[in-house]
Coordinates of C-alpha atoms in Angstrom, one line a residue:
X18 CA -58.9 -40.7 -75.6
X19 CA -59.6 -42.0 -72.2
X20 CA -57.6 -45.2 -72.8
X21 CA -54.4 -43.1 -73.6
X22 CA -54.2 -41.2 -70.3
X23 CA -52.4 -43.8 -68.1
X24 CA -49.2 -43.8 -70.1
X25 CA -49.0 -40.0 -69.9
X26 CA -49.4 -40.1 -66.1
X27 CA -46.8 -42.7 -65.8
X28 CA -44.3 -40.6 -67.8
X29 CA -45.0 -37.6 -65.6
X30 CA -44.3 -39.8 -62.5
X31 CA -40.9 -40.9 -63.8
X32 CA -40.1 -37.3 -64.6
X33 CA -41.0 -36.2 -61.0
X34 CA -38.9 -39.0 -59.5
X35 CA -35.9 -38.0 -61.6
X36 CA -36.1 -34.4 -60.4
X37 CA -36.3 -35.4 -56.8
X38 CA -33.3 -37.7 -57.2
X39 CA -31.3 -35.0 -59.0
X40 CA -32.2 -32.5 -56.2
X41 CA -31.1 -35.0 -53.5
X42 CA -27.7 -35.6 -55.2
X43 CA -27.1 -31.8 -55.5
X44 CA -28.0 -31.3 -51.8
X45 CA -25.6 -34.1 -50.7
X46 CA -22.8 -32.6 -52.8
X47 CA -23.4 -29.2 -51.2
X48 CA -23.4 -30.5 -47.7
X49 CA -20.2 -32.5 -48.3
X50 CA -18.5 -29.4 -49.7
X51 CA -19.4 -27.1 -46.8
X52 CA -18.5 -29.8 -44.3
X53 CA -15.0 -30.2 -45.6
X54 CA -14.6 -26.4 -45.8
X55 CA -15.6 -26.1 -42.1
X56 CA -12.8 -28.5 -41.1
X57 CA -10.1 -26.3 -42.6
X58 CA -8.0 -24.4 -39.9
X59 CA -8.6 -20.7 -39.7
X60 CA -6.1 -18.3 -41.1
X61 CA -3.5 -17.2 -38.6
X62 CA -4.3 -13.9 -36.8
X63 CA -2.1 -11.7 -34.7
X64 CA -4.0 -9.2 -32.6
X65 CA -2.4 -5.9 -31.9
X66 CA -0.6 -5.6 -28.6
X67 CA -2.9 -4.3 -25.9
X68 CA -1.7 -1.4 -23.8
X69 CA -2.9 -1.4 -20.2
X70 CA -4.3 1.9 -19.0
X71 CA -6.3 2.9 -15.9
X72 CA -9.9 3.9 -16.1
X73 CA -10.3 7.6 -15.7
X74 CA -10.8 8.5 -12.1
X75 CA -13.7 10.6 -11.1
X76 CA -15.2 11.9 -7.9
X77 CA -18.5 10.4 -9.1
X78 CA -17.0 7.1 -10.4
X79 CA -17.5 3.6 -9.0
X80 CA -15.3 0.7 -8.5
X81 CA -15.7 -2.7 -6.8
X82 CA -12.1 -4.0 -7.0
X83 CA -9.7 -4.5 -4.1
X84 CA -7.2 -1.7 -3.1
X85 CA -4.2 -3.6 -4.4
X86 CA -5.9 -4.3 -7.8
X87 CA -7.5 -1.1 -9.1
X88 CA -9.8 -1.6 -12.1
X89 CA -7.9 -1.5 -15.5
X90 CA -8.9 -1.8 -19.1
X91 CA -7.0 -2.9 -22.2
X92 CA -7.0 -0.7 -25.2
X93 CA -5.9 -2.1 -28.5
X94 CA -3.2 0.0 -30.1
X95 CA -0.6 -0.6 -32.7
X96 CA 2.9 -1.3 -31.6
X97 CA 4.4 -1.5 -28.1
X98 CA 4.0 2.1 -26.9
X99 CA 6.1 2.9 -23.9
X100 CA 8.2 -0.3 -24.1
X101 CA 11.5 1.6 -24.2
X102 CA 10.5 3.6 -21.1
X103 CA 9.6 0.4 -19.2
X104 CA 13.0 -1.1 -20.1
X105 CA 14.7 1.9 -18.7
X106 CA 12.8 1.5 -15.4
X107 CA 13.6 -2.2 -15.0
X108 CA 16.3 -1.4 -12.4
X109 CA 13.8 0.6 -10.3
X110 CA 10.6 -1.5 -10.7
X111 CA 11.9 -4.8 -9.4
X112 CA 10.3 -7.7 -7.6
X113 CA 10.4 -5.8 -4.3
X114 CA 6.9 -4.7 -5.5
X115 CA 4.0 -7.1 -5.7
X116 CA 3.1 -5.8 -9.2
X117 CA 5.9 -3.6 -10.5
X118 CA 4.2 -2.6 -13.8
X119 CA 0.9 -2.0 -12.2
X120 CA 2.5 0.1 -9.5
X121 CA 4.2 2.2 -12.2
X122 CA 1.0 2.7 -14.2
X123 CA -1.1 3.5 -11.2
X124 CA 1.5 5.9 -9.8
X125 CA 1.6 7.9 -13.0
X126 CA -2.2 8.0 -13.2
X127 CA -2.3 9.2 -9.5
X128 CA 0.2 12.0 -10.2
X129 CA -1.9 13.3 -13.1
X130 CA -5.4 13.1 -11.6
X131 CA -5.6 12.6 -7.8
X132 CA -7.0 15.5 -5.9
X133 CA -7.6 16.0 -2.1
X134 CA -9.6 18.8 -0.5
X135 CA -8.5 20.0 2.9
X136 CA -11.3 21.4 5.1
X137 CA -10.3 25.0 6.0
X138 CA -12.1 25.0 9.3
X139 CA -10.3 25.2 12.7
X140 CA -7.9 27.6 14.3
X141 CA -4.3 26.7 13.4
X142 CA -3.3 28.0 16.8
X143 CA -5.2 25.2 18.5
X144 CA -5.5 21.7 17.1
X145 CA -6.0 22.1 13.4
X146 CA -4.4 22.7 10.0
X147 CA -0.7 22.7 10.9
X148 CA 1.7 20.2 12.5
X149 CA 3.3 20.8 15.9
X150 CA 6.8 19.9 14.7
X151 CA 8.7 17.8 12.2
X152 CA 10.8 15.9 14.6
X153 CA 10.5 13.1 17.2
X154 CA 8.2 10.1 17.2
X155 CA 5.3 12.1 15.8
X156 CA 7.3 13.5 12.8
X157 CA 5.3 11.4 10.2
X158 CA 2.1 13.2 11.2
X159 CA 3.8 16.6 11.0
X160 CA 5.4 15.9 7.6
X161 CA 2.1 14.8 6.1
X162 CA 0.3 17.9 7.2
X163 CA 3.0 20.0 5.7
X164 CA 3.6 17.9 2.5
X165 CA -0.1 17.9 1.5
X166 CA 0.0 21.7 1.3
X167 CA 3.2 21.6 -0.8
X168 CA 2.0 19.0 -3.2
X169 CA 0.1 18.9 -6.5
X170 CA -2.6 16.8 -5.0
X171 CA -4.3 19.6 -3.1
X172 CA -7.3 21.2 -4.6
X173 CA -9.2 24.3 -3.5
X174 CA -12.4 23.1 -5.3
X175 CA -14.2 20.4 -3.2
X176 CA -16.2 19.4 -6.2
X177 CA -13.0 18.2 -7.9
X178 CA -11.8 16.2 -4.9
X179 CA -11.6 12.5 -4.8
X180 CA -10.9 12.5 -1.0
X181 CA -11.4 14.9 1.9
X182 CA -8.7 15.5 4.5
X183 CA -9.9 16.2 8.1
X184 CA -7.0 18.3 9.4
X185 CA -7.3 17.7 13.1
X186 CA -4.0 17.0 14.9
X187 CA -4.1 14.8 18.0
X188 CA -0.4 15.4 18.3
X189 CA -1.0 19.1 19.0
X190 CA -3.7 18.1 21.6
X191 CA -1.1 16.0 23.3
X192 CA 1.4 18.9 23.2
X193 CA -1.1 21.1 25.0
X194 CA -1.7 18.6 27.7
X195 CA -5.3 17.7 26.7
X196 CA -6.7 14.6 28.3
X197 CA -7.9 11.7 26.2
X198 CA -11.5 12.3 27.3
X199 CA -11.3 15.9 26.1
X200 CA -9.6 14.9 22.9
X201 CA -12.6 12.7 22.0
X202 CA -15.0 15.6 22.7
X203 CA -12.9 18.0 20.5
X204 CA -12.8 15.5 17.7
X205 CA -16.5 14.8 17.9
X206 CA -17.4 18.5 17.9
X207 CA -15.2 19.3 15.0
X208 CA -16.6 16.5 12.9
X209 CA -20.2 17.5 13.8
X210 CA -19.4 21.0 12.6
X211 CA -18.1 19.8 9.2
X212 CA -21.1 17.5 8.7
X213 CA -23.5 20.3 9.4
X214 CA -21.7 22.9 7.2
X215 CA -20.7 20.8 4.2
X216 CA -22.6 18.2 2.1
X217 CA -19.6 15.9 1.4
X218 CA -19.6 13.6 4.4
X219 CA -23.2 12.6 3.9
X220 CA -22.6 11.6 0.3
X221 CA -20.7 8.5 1.4
X222 CA -21.1 8.6 5.2
X223 CA -17.5 9.6 5.4
X224 CA -16.0 6.8 3.3
X225 CA -14.1 9.4 1.1
X226 CA -12.8 11.2 4.2
X227 CA -9.5 10.5 6.0
X228 CA -7.5 11.8 9.0
X229 CA -3.8 11.3 9.9
X230 CA -2.4 10.6 13.3
X231 CA 0.7 9.0 14.6
X232 CA 1.4 6.7 17.5
X233 CA -1.2 5.6 20.1
X234 CA -2.5 9.2 20.8
X235 CA -4.7 9.4 17.8
X236 CA -6.0 5.9 18.3
X237 CA -7.2 6.7 21.9
X238 CA -8.4 10.2 20.9
X239 CA -10.7 8.9 18.1
X240 CA -11.9 5.6 19.5
X241 CA -14.7 7.4 21.3
X242 CA -16.1 8.6 17.9
X243 CA -17.2 5.2 16.4
X244 CA -18.7 6.5 13.2
X245 CA -15.5 8.2 12.4
X246 CA -13.4 5.1 13.1
X247 CA -15.8 2.8 11.2
X248 CA -16.4 4.9 8.1
X249 CA -13.4 7.2 7.4
X250 CA -10.0 6.1 6.3
X251 CA -7.6 6.2 9.2
X252 CA -3.9 6.9 8.3
X253 CA -2.3 5.8 11.6
X254 CA 1.1 4.7 13.0
X255 CA -0.7 2.0 15.1
X256 CA -2.0 -0.5 12.4
X257 CA -2.9 -3.3 14.8
X258 CA -5.9 -5.4 14.1
X259 CA -6.7 -5.5 17.9
X260 CA -7.2 -1.8 18.0
X261 CA -9.8 -1.5 15.3
X262 CA -7.5 -1.2 12.3
X263 CA -9.3 -2.3 9.2
X264 CA -6.9 -3.5 6.4
X265 CA -7.7 -2.3 2.9
X266 CA -9.7 0.6 4.4
X267 CA -7.2 2.2 6.8
X268 CA -3.6 3.0 5.9
X269 CA -0.5 2.1 7.9
X270 CA 1.6 5.2 8.4
X271 CA 5.3 4.5 8.8
X272 CA 6.7 5.9 12.1
X273 CA 9.9 7.7 11.2
X274 CA 12.2 9.5 13.7
X275 CA 13.7 12.3 11.6
X276 CA 16.1 13.8 11.1
X277 CA 18.2 10.6 11.2
X278 CA 21.3 11.0 13.4
X279 CA 23.6 9.3 10.8
X280 CA 23.7 8.8 7.0
X281 CA 21.9 5.9 5.4
X282 CA 23.7 2.6 5.5
X283 CA 23.8 -0.1 2.8
X284 CA 26.1 -1.9 0.4
X285 CA 28.3 -2.7 3.4
X286 CA 27.7 -6.4 4.0
X287 CA 31.3 -7.1 4.9
X288 CA 31.0 -4.7 7.9
X289 CA 28.0 -6.5 9.4
X290 CA 29.6 -9.0 11.7
X291 CA 27.0 -9.1 14.5
X292 CA 24.1 -11.5 14.0
X293 CA 21.2 -9.6 15.7
X294 CA 20.6 -6.5 17.8
X295 CA 17.9 -5.0 20.0
X296 CA 17.9 -2.4 22.8
X297 CA 14.9 -0.8 24.4
X298 CA 12.3 -0.7 27.2
X299 CA 10.4 -3.7 28.2
X300 CA 7.0 -2.1 27.7
X301 CA 5.3 -5.1 26.1
X302 CA 5.0 -8.9 26.8
X303 CA 7.1 -9.8 23.7
X304 CA 9.9 -7.4 24.7
X305 CA 10.0 -8.9 28.2
X306 CA 10.3 -12.4 26.7
X307 CA 12.9 -11.3 24.2
X308 CA 15.1 -9.8 26.9
X309 CA 14.7 -12.7 29.3
X310 CA 15.5 -15.4 26.7
X311 CA 18.4 -13.7 24.8
X312 CA 20.0 -10.9 26.8
X313 CA 22.9 -13.1 27.9
X314 CA 23.5 -14.7 24.5
X315 CA 26.9 -14.3 23.0
X316 CA 25.7 -14.0 19.4
X317 CA 22.6 -11.9 19.8
X318 CA 23.2 -8.3 21.1
X319 CA 20.1 -7.9 23.2
X320 CA 20.0 -5.1 25.8
X321 CA 17.3 -4.9 28.5
X322 CA 17.2 -1.1 28.4
X323 CA 18.0 1.7 26.0
X324 CA 21.7 2.4 25.5
X325 CA 22.7 5.3 27.7
X326 CA 24.2 8.3 25.9
X327 CA 26.9 8.2 28.6
X328 CA 28.5 5.2 26.9
X329 CA 29.4 7.3 23.9
X330 CA 28.2 9.4 21.1
X331 CA 25.5 7.8 18.9
X332 CA 26.4 4.3 20.2
X333 CA 22.9 3.1 19.6
X334 CA 22.7 4.2 16.0
X335 CA 26.2 2.8 15.2
X336 CA 25.1 -0.6 16.3
X337 CA 22.8 -0.7 13.3
X338 CA 25.7 -0.3 11.0
X339 CA 27.5 -3.5 12.1
X340 CA 24.5 -5.8 12.5
X341 CA 22.9 -8.1 10.0
X342 CA 19.5 -8.4 11.5
X343 CA 17.8 -5.8 13.8
X344 CA 15.0 -7.2 16.0
X345 CA 11.8 -5.1 15.9
X346 CA 9.4 -6.3 18.6
X347 CA 6.1 -4.5 19.2
X348 CA 6.1 -2.0 22.1
X349 CA 3.0 -0.5 23.7
X350 CA 1.6 -0.7 20.1
X351 CA 2.6 -3.0 17.3
X352 CA 4.5 -0.3 15.5
X353 CA 8.0 1.0 16.3
X354 CA 10.3 3.6 14.8
X355 CA 12.9 0.9 15.1
X356 CA 11.6 -0.6 11.8
X357 CA 12.4 2.5 9.8
X358 CA 15.6 3.0 11.7
X359 CA 16.7 -0.5 10.6
X360 CA 15.7 0.3 7.0
X361 CA 17.6 3.6 7.0
X362 CA 20.8 2.1 8.5
X363 CA 20.8 -1.0 6.2
X364 CA 20.0 -3.5 8.9
X365 CA 17.5 -6.2 7.8
X366 CA 14.5 -5.7 10.1
X367 CA 13.1 -8.8 11.9
X368 CA 9.4 -8.1 12.5
X369 CA 8.5 -9.8 15.7
X370 CA 4.8 -8.9 16.2
X371 CA 1.4 -10.3 15.7
X372 CA -1.5 -8.5 13.9
X373 CA 0.6 -5.9 12.3
X374 CA -0.3 -4.5 8.9
X375 CA 3.1 -3.3 7.7
X376 CA 3.4 0.1 6.0
X377 CA 2.9 0.0 2.2
X378 CA 2.0 -3.7 2.4
X379 CA -0.3 -3.3 -0.6
X380 CA 2.7 -2.2 -2.7
X381 CA 5.9 -3.7 -1.2
X382 CA 6.7 -7.4 -0.8
X383 CA 8.2 -7.3 2.7
X384 CA 9.4 -10.8 2.4
X385 CA 12.0 -9.6 0.0
X386 CA 13.8 -7.2 2.4
X387 CA 12.7 -8.2 5.9
X388 CA 12.2 -11.3 8.1
X389 CA 8.6 -11.7 9.3
X390 CA 8.1 -13.7 12.4
X391 CA 5.3 -14.4 14.9
X392 CA 5.8 -13.6 18.5
X393 CA 5.9 -17.3 19.3
X394 CA 9.1 -17.6 17.2
X395 CA 11.0 -15.6 19.8
X396 CA 12.2 -18.8 21.5
X397 CA 13.8 -20.0 18.2
X398 CA 15.0 -16.5 17.1
X399 CA 18.8 -17.3 16.9
X400 CA 18.2 -20.6 15.1
X401 CA 16.0 -18.9 12.6
X402 CA 18.5 -16.1 11.9
X403 CA 21.4 -18.5 11.6
X404 CA 19.5 -20.7 9.1
X405 CA 19.4 -17.8 6.7
X406 CA 22.3 -18.3 4.2
X407 CA 24.8 -15.6 3.3
X408 CA 23.4 -15.4 -0.2
X409 CA 19.8 -15.0 1.2
X410 CA 21.1 -12.3 3.6
X411 CA 22.8 -10.4 0.8
X412 CA 19.6 -10.5 -1.3
X413 CA 17.6 -9.1 1.6
X414 CA 20.2 -6.4 2.3
X415 CA 20.4 -5.3 -1.3
X416 CA 16.6 -5.1 -1.6
X417 CA 16.5 -3.2 1.7
X418 CA 18.7 -0.5 0.1
X419 CA 16.2 -0.2 -2.8
X420 CA 13.2 0.6 -0.5
X421 CA 15.0 3.1 1.7
X422 CA 13.7 6.0 -0.4
X423 CA 10.1 5.0 0.4
X424 CA 10.6 5.5 4.2
X425 CA 12.1 9.0 4.0
X426 CA 10.1 12.1 4.5
X427 CA 11.1 15.3 2.7
X428 CA 9.9 18.8 2.4
X429 CA 8.9 19.6 -0.2
X430 CA 7.9 16.0 -0.9
X431 CA 10.0 13.9 -3.3
X432 CA 8.7 11.4 -5.8
X433 CA 8.5 7.9 -4.3
X434 CA 9.2 9.2 -0.9
X435 CA 7.1 8.4 2.2
X436 CA 4.5 11.1 1.4
X437 CA 3.9 9.9 -2.1
X438 CA 3.7 6.3 -0.9
X439 CA 1.0 7.3 1.6
X440 CA -0.8 9.2 -1.1
X441 CA -0.6 6.2 -3.4
X442 CA -2.3 4.0 -0.6
X443 CA -5.1 6.6 -0.4
X444 CA -5.4 6.5 -4.2
X445 CA -5.9 2.8 -4.1
X446 CA -8.6 3.1 -1.5
X447 CA -10.4 5.8 -3.5
X448 CA -11.0 3.2 -6.2
X449 CA -13.1 1.0 -3.9
X450 CA -15.4 3.7 -2.6
X451 CA -18.9 3.5 -3.9
X452 CA -20.6 6.9 -4.4

């Protein structure tokens, strides 16, 4: 019995080795199969077309994107919803805009949701609530004060507001002969009263507040209130970096002299036989240089002073009609109503100014309808203008006609007019405020 055990153990050993060998072979086959399967290309997949939509805006929302790029999200939806509408708008939303489709989407969202609360405080018979007038070089300020009350963007409920309008008019102070020192005191006292009475300023230290003022009056009247200048959004006609203007916080307000003396020009290239034109006071260094270098030139129409009315009816305005390029040098401030005059009359503006944040620069590509030069380029001005080919000039002129509507104030406000463009700039800035 004992002598028979070794053969049994040997048999069991062979059986065990066979099982292990079989299991190894099966494992090898399995790994080989799955390895080849993993090398096969995946089946083709076509994801649904995403539709770009804006995030819902909220007075308590947050955003950390730049003003020109509000935060957006992609929602997966079947089909190309709205494609037909976009095709119909192709003629309008051209490359004169930095991002035509984004501008269109954001503008629609703004119209639906954006709300602004106007503080009711202040006697309208003094410096508050109402504009002084809708004409002259301060017309843009007056139109905004009136348009905001005529628009859908105003809300009577401050808890629904995205931004708060401080309705103090430096223009009215100027009209009443108030000194700049007293203007600063008036602004300071009015703001202190709002902060003490309402909780809204302290929520963001004024980041969701804005005021509107045109020309240099508002700059000088508010510069003595540093926390207002630093924190609130300034909508000003003097958007120069050397007077405290902060791009992407503040908004450049176009200075428009309305009503215009003559109808809009445009689509009249064949009538524009003069190369360049400027006439005005020498109230800045660049204007002095411009007049000294070019006033006797035979191809550039440069006048040392404003054209006298005695020379004929609307002679100054009519010069815009027959000129290709209208020179726009900075005056006492970088801004000038001459820019919007040029746009209105169809004369391609030549911006000759440093440190100038052009109106609606976040939206419009100024290189497509204007010539942007540094002040140091004044000495080569004629050569630069003559180097622009006829085809390039025609393109600039045609694009200029397309943007004319954006630099026109209307009452009541008109879609895509100057008021809506300013509101759109404010809408962009609302998206970067952290609450």
